[in-house]
Amino acid sequence: MTTIPVLRRGGTPAGATARQQPANRGVRNESRVTNTVLFIVLALFAVVMLAPLVWMFTTAIKTKTEVFALPPVLWPEVPQWDTFVRMWSEAPILSGFKNSFIVATTVTVVGSLTSAIAAFALAKMRLPGKNVIFLALLSGLMIPYPTIMIPQFVMFSRLHWVDTLLPLIVPLLFGNIIMIFFIRQYLESVPDSLIEAAKIDGASYLTIFFRMIMPMIRPAIAAQFILWFMTIWNDYLAPILYLNSPEKQTLQVVIANLNVEFATQRDYPLIMAASFVALLPIVIVFLIFQRQIIESVALTGTKG
Amino acid sequence: MTRSQAAAATVDPPPADAGPQPERAPDRDRRARNRLHRVEHRWALLFIAPPVIGFLLFTLYPIGFAVYTSLTSWNGLGPMRFVGLDNYVALVQDEYFRKSLWNTFFYMIGIPIGLVLSLLLAIALNRRIPGRTAFRTIYYVPVISSLAAIAIVWQFAYNGDFGLINQVLGWFGINGPDWLQNTATVKPAIILMAIWKGLGYSMLLYLAAIQSVPASLYEAASLDGANAYQKFRSITLPMVRPVTFFLVVTNIIAGAQIFTEINIMTPTGGPEFSSASVVWYIVRKAFKYQQMGYATAMAIVLGILVLVITLIQFRLNRRNSFSIE
C-alpha cells in the first residue's frame, strides 16, 4: 500500500504504522458512526436513570395541587422553594441528620482503626494460629444479619439499649471483617524486612503501626472508610428495629416514617424534599471521592 | 513531621536484648528470641482482640441463641417454652411462609436481566464515547443513593393515578395499572426498581474486568478475521466470567435478604401477601406479633440457604482460580 501523506498527522511516525493507517481509518469511521449511535442510546438511557431522581426534586418544589394535576406538570409554575425550609420544622429531619451522622462517624472512625490494627497483626505479626482465627472471622461473613438480628435485639433490650443509638454503634466498633480482609491483602505487598528493621531499631508495635503502616495503607483505609460510611448512612433495617422515638431515629427511618405519616395527607412535596436531602450528603461525598470509590469497588469485585 | 519522627525512632539505640548476638551461647540466644516472640504474640493478640471479641459476642453467641430460640415458643419477654422442632414443622405448613419464600425467589428474576444490561452498558462505555465519565457517574448515582429514599420515590412513581410511570405511559395512550396494588404487577414493579438501583454497580465491575483484558487478544482475533460478535463470544464473555459469577452469587445472597423496598413500598406485604419477602415476614412475626421462636426458625432457614449459596461460591471460585492459573 502506498502511504498517503494526509494521514500522517499528529507526529505519527511513517513506516509500519503509516502503512496500517488506511485500514485504521476505515475502522475509525465505522466506530465513529457506532459511537454516535451508542452515544444517543446511552444518553436516552441516562435520562431514564436520572428521571426518578429529577422527578423527586421537581415534585419537592411543586404545589400540592400541581403534584396531582392532569395533565402532569413537569416543572412547577412557581417553584415552592420553601418546601426545603418548612421540612426542617415540620419533621424531625435535623435530628435524623444528627443521629445518622453520630452513628456513621463513630462506627467508621473507630471501626476503621480497630480493623486496620487487626489487619496489620494478621498480615505482619507472628501469632500461632492467626490464620485459623482469620478464617473463623471470615466465616462470620456467611451469616446474614436477619439470622442474628432477633438474638441481638434481645441482648440489647436486656441492656435497655433499645431506642438508643448504642445497638447501631457498639457491635460495629469491633471492626469490619471485609475491611480487615481488604487491608490484610493490601499489606501483603509490604516486605517483612521493613518491619523487621523497625523492630531491630527498637520501635514498639504501636509505633510501627502508627508511624509506618498507617501512612502506607492510607489509600486502602480511605476507600473502605467511604464505602462503609455510605453503607451505615443508608442502613434501614437495624435502625427501624431499634429506634422508636422520632427524635432518636436516623435519617432513613425519619423519611420512611414521613412517607407513612404524610402520604395520607398527600404532602408529597415534603416527603420528596426530605428524601432528596437525605441523598445529597452521600452523593456529594461520592462526587468528591469518585475515583477512590470506583477503584475500590472495581478492585473488590474483580478480586472476589 | 512524621518522617522526621520516624527517623528519630530509627536512631534510637537498639535494646540490649534485641536480635541474636554472635558471641552468646546458642540456647541463651534461643531464649532471648523466644521472649521476643512471646512479646510479639501478646501484642498481636491484643491487636486482633477487638474483632475476635466482636465475633464471639455479636455473631457466634447470637447464632447459638438463635438455634435454641427457634426450638421454643417465646414472646421475647416471658419464659421460653421448649417445643422441639414444632416451629419448623409449622413453617412447612405455613402458607404465608411459602408465599414469602416464593416471592423472594421470584425477585431474583431481576438478577440475570440486570447483568445482561450492565454488561452491554460496560461494553458500550469501554469505547471512546464522548462524555463516558459523565455516563458512568450518572449510572452509578442510584447505587449510592439510600434505598429508603429511592423506595419512597418509586412508590410514588408507581402510583396508579399520578405516578411518573403512568404519566409517561399516558403519553403513548396506555392506561397503566396501580402497580403496587395489583398482584400481577407488584413483583415486576419491585424488580424493575431493583434493576435500576443495581445497574451501575455491576456495570462498574464489568468495566473493570473488560479493561483488564489484554488488548493483544483482540488484536490476534482481528488478524484471524473474527467479527465483533465472535470476539465478544470467545474473548470478552470468558474473560468477565469471574465477575459474572461474583455478581450472581452476591446478588443472590443480597436478594435472599430483600427487605427495605418491600417494607417501604408495600408496608402491608402487598395485595394478598404478593410482595412479602422472607425477611419482611420474619420482622413482622418477631416485632409485631412477638412470635420470637417462630420468627427465629425462619431466620435460621434463611441463614442455611445463604450459607449454602456462599459455600457454592467458595467451591466454584476455587475451581475458577485453578483454571486461570
PDB file of C-alpha atoms in Angstrom, chain A residues 6-250:
ATOM      1  CA  VAL A   6      -2.579  13.351   4.620  1.00  0.00           C
ATOM      2  CA  LEU A   7      -2.906  10.550   7.101  1.00  0.00           C
ATOM      3  CA  ARG A   8       0.463  11.228   8.672  1.00  0.00           C
ATOM      4  CA  ARG A   9      -0.666  13.766  11.194  1.00  0.00           C
ATOM      5  CA  GLY A  10      -0.082  14.283  14.888  1.00  0.00           C
ATOM      6  CA  GLY A  11       3.535  13.230  14.636  1.00  0.00           C
ATOM      7  CA  THR A  12       2.742   9.651  13.653  1.00  0.00           C
ATOM      8  CA  PRO A  13       5.965   8.061  12.501  1.00  0.00           C
ATOM      9  CA  ALA A  14       5.987   6.886   8.934  1.00  0.00           C
ATOM     10  CA  GLY A  15       6.683   3.298   8.045  1.00  0.00           C
ATOM     11  CA  ALA A  16       4.999   0.409   9.738  1.00  0.00           C
ATOM     12  CA  THR A  17       2.278   2.416  11.461  1.00  0.00           C
ATOM     13  CA  ALA A  18       1.609   4.560   8.470  1.00  0.00           C
ATOM     14  CA  ARG A  19       1.127   1.518   6.339  1.00  0.00           C
ATOM     15  CA  GLN A  20      -1.688   0.327   8.605  1.00  0.00           C
ATOM     16  CA  GLN A  21      -3.449   3.617   8.547  1.00  0.00           C
ATOM     17  CA  PRO A  22      -5.818   3.149   5.635  1.00  0.00           C
ATOM     18  CA  ALA A  23      -7.237   0.112   7.406  1.00  0.00           C
ATOM     19  CA  ASN A  24      -7.332   2.011  10.697  1.00  0.00           C
ATOM     20  CA  ARG A  25      -9.137   4.823   9.083  1.00  0.00           C
ATOM     21  CA  GLY A  26     -11.904   2.531   7.969  1.00  0.00           C
ATOM     22  CA  VAL A  27     -12.290   1.209  11.497  1.00  0.00           C
ATOM     23  CA  ARG A  28     -12.288   4.685  12.887  1.00  0.00           C
ATOM     24  CA  ASN A  29     -15.011   5.870  10.528  1.00  0.00           C
ATOM     25  CA  GLU A  30     -17.100   2.863  11.269  1.00  0.00           C
ATOM     26  CA  SER A  31     -16.642   3.271  15.008  1.00  0.00           C
ATOM     27  CA  ARG A  32     -17.487   6.945  14.766  1.00  0.00           C
ATOM     28  CA  VAL A  33     -20.908   6.022  13.445  1.00  0.00           C
ATOM     29  CA  THR A  34     -21.302   3.290  16.066  1.00  0.00           C
ATOM     30  CA  ASN A  35     -20.127   5.650  18.759  1.00  0.00           C
ATOM     31  CA  THR A  36     -22.650   8.283  17.744  1.00  0.00           C
ATOM     32  CA  VAL A  37     -25.451   5.746  17.810  1.00  0.00           C
ATOM     33  CA  LEU A  38     -24.205   4.447  21.155  1.00  0.00           C
ATOM     34  CA  PHE A  39     -23.948   7.964  22.492  1.00  0.00           C
ATOM     35  CA  ILE A  40     -27.593   8.599  21.690  1.00  0.00           C
ATOM     36  CA  VAL A  41     -28.666   5.293  23.238  1.00  0.00           C
ATOM     37  CA  LEU A  42     -26.576   5.936  26.334  1.00  0.00           C
ATOM     38  CA  ALA A  43     -27.919   9.460  26.650  1.00  0.00           C
ATOM     39  CA  LEU A  44     -31.522   8.260  26.421  1.00  0.00           C
ATOM     40  CA  PHE A  45     -30.741   5.611  28.970  1.00  0.00           C
ATOM     41  CA  ALA A  46     -29.116   8.194  31.222  1.00  0.00           C
ATOM     42  CA  VAL A  47     -32.342  10.187  31.099  1.00  0.00           C
ATOM     43  CA  VAL A  48     -34.251   7.110  32.236  1.00  0.00           C
ATOM     44  CA  MET A  49     -31.720   6.532  35.022  1.00  0.00           C
ATOM     45  CA  LEU A  50     -31.960  10.089  36.260  1.00  0.00           C
ATOM     46  CA  ALA A  51     -35.702  10.564  35.738  1.00  0.00           C
ATOM     47  CA  PRO A  52     -36.860   9.269  39.141  1.00  0.00           C
ATOM     48  CA  LEU A  53     -34.304  11.457  40.900  1.00  0.00           C
ATOM     49  CA  VAL A  54     -35.130  14.537  38.867  1.00  0.00           C
ATOM     50  CA  TRP A  55     -38.824  13.891  39.373  1.00  0.00           C
ATOM     51  CA  MET A  56     -38.160  13.603  43.112  1.00  0.00           C
ATOM     52  CA  PHE A  57     -36.657  17.063  43.000  1.00  0.00           C
ATOM     53  CA  THR A  58     -39.319  18.720  40.851  1.00  0.00           C
ATOM     54  CA  THR A  59     -42.079  17.199  42.983  1.00  0.00           C
ATOM     55  CA  ALA A  60     -40.464  18.742  46.040  1.00  0.00           C
ATOM     56  CA  ILE A  61     -40.848  22.235  44.596  1.00  0.00           C
ATOM     57  CA  LYS A  62     -44.374  21.766  43.244  1.00  0.00           C
ATOM     58  CA  THR A  63     -47.509  22.921  44.994  1.00  0.00           C
ATOM     59  CA  LYS A  64     -49.753  20.196  46.356  1.00  0.00           C
ATOM     60  CA  THR A  65     -52.251  20.728  43.540  1.00  0.00           C
ATOM     61  CA  GLU A  66     -49.550  20.574  40.892  1.00  0.00           C
ATOM     62  CA  VAL A  67     -48.480  17.180  42.230  1.00  0.00           C
ATOM     63  CA  PHE A  68     -51.834  15.704  41.329  1.00  0.00           C
ATOM     64  CA  ALA A  69     -52.533  17.794  38.225  1.00  0.00           C
ATOM     65  CA  LEU A  70     -53.615  16.176  34.976  1.00  0.00           C
ATOM     66  CA  PRO A  71     -52.010  16.527  32.522  1.00  0.00           C
ATOM     67  CA  PRO A  72     -48.892  16.267  34.658  1.00  0.00           C
ATOM     68  CA  VAL A  73     -46.851  19.334  35.462  1.00  0.00           C
ATOM     69  CA  LEU A  74     -43.215  18.786  34.519  1.00  0.00           C
ATOM     70  CA  TRP A  75     -41.856  21.960  36.032  1.00  0.00           C
ATOM     71  CA  PRO A  76     -43.873  23.952  38.604  1.00  0.00           C
ATOM     72  CA  GLU A  77     -45.162  27.354  37.600  1.00  0.00           C
ATOM     73  CA  VAL A  78     -43.800  28.936  40.749  1.00  0.00           C
ATOM     74  CA  PRO A  79     -41.133  26.703  42.352  1.00  0.00           C
ATOM     75  CA  GLN A  80     -42.001  26.268  46.002  1.00  0.00           C
ATOM     76  CA  TRP A  81     -38.507  26.542  47.381  1.00  0.00           C
ATOM     77  CA  ASP A  82     -39.884  26.943  50.871  1.00  0.00           C
ATOM     78  CA  THR A  83     -40.617  23.175  50.982  1.00  0.00           C
ATOM     79  CA  PHE A  84     -36.923  22.791  51.692  1.00  0.00           C
ATOM     80  CA  VAL A  85     -37.306  25.284  54.521  1.00  0.00           C
ATOM     81  CA  ARG A  86     -40.504  24.089  56.111  1.00  0.00           C
ATOM     82  CA  MET A  87     -39.480  20.416  56.144  1.00  0.00           C
ATOM     83  CA  TRP A  88     -36.901  21.152  58.836  1.00  0.00           C
ATOM     84  CA  SER A  89     -39.558  22.462  61.206  1.00  0.00           C
ATOM     85  CA  GLU A  90     -42.407  20.116  60.259  1.00  0.00           C
ATOM     86  CA  ALA A  91     -40.433  16.894  60.543  1.00  0.00           C
ATOM     87  CA  PRO A  92     -37.531  15.674  62.716  1.00  0.00           C
ATOM     88  CA  ILE A  93     -35.132  15.830  59.780  1.00  0.00           C
ATOM     89  CA  LEU A  94     -32.452  17.742  61.604  1.00  0.00           C
ATOM     90  CA  SER A  95     -32.285  15.229  64.439  1.00  0.00           C
ATOM     91  CA  GLY A  96     -32.306  12.477  61.809  1.00  0.00           C
ATOM     92  CA  PHE A  97     -29.245  14.024  60.203  1.00  0.00           C
ATOM     93  CA  LYS A  98     -27.562  14.391  63.564  1.00  0.00           C
ATOM     94  CA  ASN A  99     -28.245  10.788  64.585  1.00  0.00           C
ATOM     95  CA  SER A 100     -27.136   9.361  61.257  1.00  0.00           C
ATOM     96  CA  PHE A 101     -24.005  11.434  61.454  1.00  0.00           C
ATOM     97  CA  ILE A 102     -23.223  10.300  65.010  1.00  0.00           C
ATOM     98  CA  VAL A 103     -23.713   6.636  64.142  1.00  0.00           C
ATOM     99  CA  ALA A 104     -21.859   6.662  60.833  1.00  0.00           C
ATOM    100  CA  THR A 105     -18.919   8.734  62.070  1.00  0.00           C
ATOM    101  CA  THR A 106     -18.350   6.871  65.328  1.00  0.00           C
ATOM    102  CA  VAL A 107     -18.618   3.481  63.688  1.00  0.00           C
ATOM    103  CA  THR A 108     -16.387   4.219  60.734  1.00  0.00           C
ATOM    104  CA  VAL A 109     -13.685   6.160  62.598  1.00  0.00           C
ATOM    105  CA  VAL A 110     -13.274   3.736  65.499  1.00  0.00           C
ATOM    106  CA  GLY A 111     -14.096   0.648  63.441  1.00  0.00           C
ATOM    107  CA  SER A 112     -11.582   1.507  60.728  1.00  0.00           C
ATOM    108  CA  LEU A 113      -8.859   1.870  63.320  1.00  0.00           C
ATOM    109  CA  THR A 114      -9.598  -1.446  65.029  1.00  0.00           C
ATOM    110  CA  SER A 115      -9.887  -3.118  61.617  1.00  0.00           C
ATOM    111  CA  ALA A 116      -6.581  -1.695  60.424  1.00  0.00           C
ATOM    112  CA  ILE A 117      -4.690  -2.724  63.575  1.00  0.00           C
ATOM    113  CA  ALA A 118      -6.142  -6.219  63.407  1.00  0.00           C
ATOM    114  CA  ALA A 119      -5.292  -6.486  59.715  1.00  0.00           C
ATOM    115  CA  PHE A 120      -1.716  -5.435  60.475  1.00  0.00           C
ATOM    116  CA  ALA A 121      -1.397  -8.099  63.184  1.00  0.00           C
ATOM    117  CA  LEU A 122      -2.907 -10.751  60.909  1.00  0.00           C
ATOM    118  CA  ALA A 123      -0.672  -9.867  57.990  1.00  0.00           C
ATOM    119  CA  LYS A 124       2.635  -8.968  59.544  1.00  0.00           C
ATOM    120  CA  MET A 125       2.964 -10.259  63.110  1.00  0.00           C
ATOM    121  CA  ARG A 126       3.852 -13.650  64.496  1.00  0.00           C
ATOM    122  CA  LEU A 127       0.996 -15.359  66.268  1.00  0.00           C
ATOM    123  CA  PRO A 128       0.381 -19.085  66.351  1.00  0.00           C
ATOM    124  CA  GLY A 129      -2.947 -19.947  64.802  1.00  0.00           C
ATOM    125  CA  LYS A 130      -3.589 -16.497  63.373  1.00  0.00           C
ATOM    126  CA  ASN A 131      -4.735 -17.913  60.053  1.00  0.00           C
ATOM    127  CA  VAL A 132      -7.268 -20.113  61.797  1.00  0.00           C
ATOM    128  CA  ILE A 133      -8.554 -17.053  63.649  1.00  0.00           C
ATOM    129  CA  PHE A 134      -8.760 -15.134  60.383  1.00  0.00           C
ATOM    130  CA  LEU A 135     -10.706 -17.923  58.708  1.00  0.00           C
ATOM    131  CA  ALA A 136     -13.093 -18.073  61.662  1.00  0.00           C
ATOM    132  CA  LEU A 137     -13.693 -14.324  61.342  1.00  0.00           C
ATOM    133  CA  LEU A 138     -14.242 -14.692  57.609  1.00  0.00           C
ATOM    134  CA  SER A 139     -16.773 -17.425  58.203  1.00  0.00           C
ATOM    135  CA  GLY A 140     -18.818 -14.855  60.100  1.00  0.00           C
ATOM    136  CA  LEU A 141     -19.445 -13.156  56.749  1.00  0.00           C
ATOM    137  CA  MET A 142     -21.602 -16.080  55.738  1.00  0.00           C
ATOM    138  CA  ILE A 143     -24.123 -15.294  58.473  1.00  0.00           C
ATOM    139  CA  PRO A 144     -26.797 -12.933  57.158  1.00  0.00           C
ATOM    140  CA  TYR A 145     -27.833 -10.173  59.531  1.00  0.00           C
ATOM    141  CA  PRO A 146     -31.531 -11.215  59.627  1.00  0.00           C
ATOM    142  CA  THR A 147     -30.478 -14.552  61.122  1.00  0.00           C
ATOM    143  CA  ILE A 148     -28.862 -13.000  64.168  1.00  0.00           C
ATOM    144  CA  MET A 149     -30.959  -9.847  64.446  1.00  0.00           C
ATOM    145  CA  ILE A 150     -33.509 -11.321  66.872  1.00  0.00           C
ATOM    146  CA  PRO A 151     -30.919 -12.613  69.397  1.00  0.00           C
ATOM    147  CA  GLN A 152     -29.045  -9.312  69.082  1.00  0.00           C
ATOM    148  CA  PHE A 153     -32.252  -7.433  69.686  1.00  0.00           C
ATOM    149  CA  VAL A 154     -32.943  -9.497  72.809  1.00  0.00           C
ATOM    150  CA  MET A 155     -29.388  -8.877  74.050  1.00  0.00           C
ATOM    151  CA  PHE A 156     -29.660  -5.140  73.612  1.00  0.00           C
ATOM    152  CA  SER A 157     -33.148  -4.910  75.042  1.00  0.00           C
ATOM    153  CA  ARG A 158     -31.861  -6.651  78.199  1.00  0.00           C
ATOM    154  CA  LEU A 159     -29.193  -3.964  78.398  1.00  0.00           C
ATOM    155  CA  HIS A 160     -32.002  -1.377  77.998  1.00  0.00           C
ATOM    156  CA  TRP A 161     -30.318  -0.080  74.884  1.00  0.00           C
ATOM    157  CA  VAL A 162     -33.453  -0.139  72.729  1.00  0.00           C
ATOM    158  CA  ASP A 163     -34.371   3.347  71.496  1.00  0.00           C
ATOM    159  CA  THR A 164     -30.770   4.486  71.833  1.00  0.00           C
ATOM    160  CA  LEU A 165     -28.110   4.644  69.153  1.00  0.00           C
ATOM    161  CA  LEU A 166     -25.880   2.191  71.034  1.00  0.00           C
ATOM    162  CA  PRO A 167     -27.090  -1.045  69.342  1.00  0.00           C
ATOM    163  CA  LEU A 168     -26.252   0.528  65.984  1.00  0.00           C
ATOM    164  CA  ILE A 169     -22.819   1.654  67.092  1.00  0.00           C
ATOM    165  CA  VAL A 170     -21.322  -0.752  69.618  1.00  0.00           C
ATOM    166  CA  PRO A 171     -21.251  -4.028  67.616  1.00  0.00           C
ATOM    167  CA  LEU A 172     -19.506  -2.308  64.729  1.00  0.00           C
ATOM    168  CA  LEU A 173     -16.776  -0.681  66.810  1.00  0.00           C
ATOM    169  CA  PHE A 174     -15.078  -4.059  66.981  1.00  0.00           C
ATOM    170  CA  GLY A 175     -14.061  -3.851  63.374  1.00  0.00           C
ATOM    171  CA  ASN A 176     -15.297  -4.793  59.940  1.00  0.00           C
ATOM    172  CA  ILE A 177     -14.138  -8.118  58.592  1.00  0.00           C
ATOM    173  CA  ILE A 178     -14.377  -7.006  54.961  1.00  0.00           C
ATOM    174  CA  MET A 179     -12.104  -4.083  55.734  1.00  0.00           C
ATOM    175  CA  ILE A 180      -9.706  -6.372  57.638  1.00  0.00           C
ATOM    176  CA  PHE A 181      -9.630  -8.686  54.646  1.00  0.00           C
ATOM    177  CA  PHE A 182      -9.011  -5.837  52.242  1.00  0.00           C
ATOM    178  CA  ILE A 183      -6.210  -4.219  54.267  1.00  0.00           C
ATOM    179  CA  ARG A 184      -4.609  -7.561  55.022  1.00  0.00           C
ATOM    180  CA  GLN A 185      -4.390  -8.194  51.270  1.00  0.00           C
ATOM    181  CA  TYR A 186      -3.017  -4.712  50.770  1.00  0.00           C
ATOM    182  CA  LEU A 187      -0.307  -5.323  53.368  1.00  0.00           C
ATOM    183  CA  GLU A 188       0.874  -8.479  51.609  1.00  0.00           C
ATOM    184  CA  SER A 189       2.889  -6.248  49.287  1.00  0.00           C
ATOM    185  CA  VAL A 190       4.802  -4.653  52.180  1.00  0.00           C
ATOM    186  CA  PRO A 191       8.095  -6.529  52.666  1.00  0.00           C
ATOM    187  CA  ASP A 192       8.547  -8.179  56.084  1.00  0.00           C
ATOM    188  CA  SER A 193      12.112  -6.914  56.203  1.00  0.00           C
ATOM    189  CA  LEU A 194      10.867  -3.340  56.581  1.00  0.00           C
ATOM    190  CA  ILE A 195       9.019  -4.263  59.736  1.00  0.00           C
ATOM    191  CA  GLU A 196      11.899  -6.436  60.980  1.00  0.00           C
ATOM    192  CA  ALA A 197      14.222  -3.479  60.541  1.00  0.00           C
ATOM    193  CA  ALA A 198      11.925  -1.235  62.549  1.00  0.00           C
ATOM    194  CA  LYS A 199      11.729  -3.858  65.280  1.00  0.00           C
ATOM    195  CA  ILE A 200      15.511  -4.164  65.451  1.00  0.00           C
ATOM    196  CA  ASP A 201      15.676  -0.401  65.740  1.00  0.00           C
ATOM    197  CA  GLY A 202      13.578  -0.789  68.862  1.00  0.00           C
ATOM    198  CA  ALA A 203      10.282   0.560  67.613  1.00  0.00           C
ATOM    199  CA  SER A 204       7.288  -0.752  69.525  1.00  0.00           C
ATOM    200  CA  TYR A 205       4.463  -2.404  67.638  1.00  0.00           C
ATOM    201  CA  LEU A 206       2.244   0.611  68.212  1.00  0.00           C
ATOM    202  CA  THR A 207       4.943   2.859  66.796  1.00  0.00           C
ATOM    203  CA  ILE A 208       5.370   0.581  63.803  1.00  0.00           C
ATOM    204  CA  PHE A 209       1.642   0.623  63.180  1.00  0.00           C
ATOM    205  CA  PHE A 210       1.042   4.330  63.566  1.00  0.00           C
ATOM    206  CA  ARG A 211       4.262   5.660  62.044  1.00  0.00           C
ATOM    207  CA  MET A 212       4.919   3.118  59.345  1.00  0.00           C
ATOM    208  CA  ILE A 213       1.849   1.082  58.470  1.00  0.00           C
ATOM    209  CA  MET A 214      -0.842   3.750  58.760  1.00  0.00           C
ATOM    210  CA  PRO A 215       0.761   6.109  56.224  1.00  0.00           C
ATOM    211  CA  MET A 216       1.255   3.175  53.852  1.00  0.00           C
ATOM    212  CA  ILE A 217      -2.289   1.903  53.942  1.00  0.00           C
ATOM    213  CA  ARG A 218      -3.960   5.306  53.950  1.00  0.00           C
ATOM    214  CA  PRO A 219      -5.447   4.892  50.435  1.00  0.00           C
ATOM    215  CA  ALA A 220      -6.878   1.480  51.295  1.00  0.00           C
ATOM    216  CA  ILE A 221      -8.366   2.814  54.513  1.00  0.00           C
ATOM    217  CA  ALA A 222      -9.805   5.874  52.800  1.00  0.00           C
ATOM    218  CA  ALA A 223     -11.575   3.824  50.143  1.00  0.00           C
ATOM    219  CA  GLN A 224     -13.006   1.338  52.606  1.00  0.00           C
ATOM    220  CA  PHE A 225     -13.910   4.115  55.018  1.00  0.00           C
ATOM    221  CA  ILE A 226     -16.051   5.894  52.454  1.00  0.00           C
ATOM    222  CA  LEU A 227     -17.797   2.719  51.326  1.00  0.00           C
ATOM    223  CA  TRP A 228     -18.518   1.752  54.903  1.00  0.00           C
ATOM    224  CA  PHE A 229     -19.749   5.239  55.751  1.00  0.00           C
ATOM    225  CA  MET A 230     -22.203   5.065  52.855  1.00  0.00           C
ATOM    226  CA  THR A 231     -23.452   1.662  53.981  1.00  0.00           C
ATOM    227  CA  ILE A 232     -24.091   2.857  57.521  1.00  0.00           C
ATOM    228  CA  TRP A 233     -25.619   6.138  56.364  1.00  0.00           C
ATOM    229  CA  ASN A 234     -28.051   4.282  54.119  1.00  0.00           C
ATOM    230  CA  ASP A 235     -28.848   1.460  56.555  1.00  0.00           C
ATOM    231  CA  TYR A 236     -32.522   0.950  57.291  1.00  0.00           C
ATOM    232  CA  LEU A 237     -33.250  -2.496  58.772  1.00  0.00           C
ATOM    233  CA  ALA A 238     -31.329  -2.247  62.053  1.00  0.00           C
ATOM    234  CA  PRO A 239     -32.346   1.376  62.750  1.00  0.00           C
ATOM    235  CA  ILE A 240     -36.005   0.614  62.161  1.00  0.00           C
ATOM    236  CA  LEU A 241     -35.876  -2.232  64.678  1.00  0.00           C
ATOM    237  CA  TYR A 242     -34.195  -0.290  67.449  1.00  0.00           C
ATOM    238  CA  LEU A 243     -35.345   3.320  67.192  1.00  0.00           C
ATOM    239  CA  ASN A 244     -38.863   4.252  68.237  1.00  0.00           C
ATOM    240  CA  SER A 245     -38.951   7.878  69.319  1.00  0.00           C
ATOM    241  CA  PRO A 246     -38.818  10.304  66.391  1.00  0.00           C
ATOM    242  CA  GLU A 247     -36.012  12.387  67.883  1.00  0.00           C
ATOM    243  CA  LYS A 248     -33.761   9.345  68.166  1.00  0.00           C
ATOM    244  CA  GLN A 249     -34.270   7.984  64.672  1.00  0.00           C
ATOM    245  CA  THR A 250     -31.676   8.063  61.946  1.00  0.00           C
TER     246      THR A 250
END
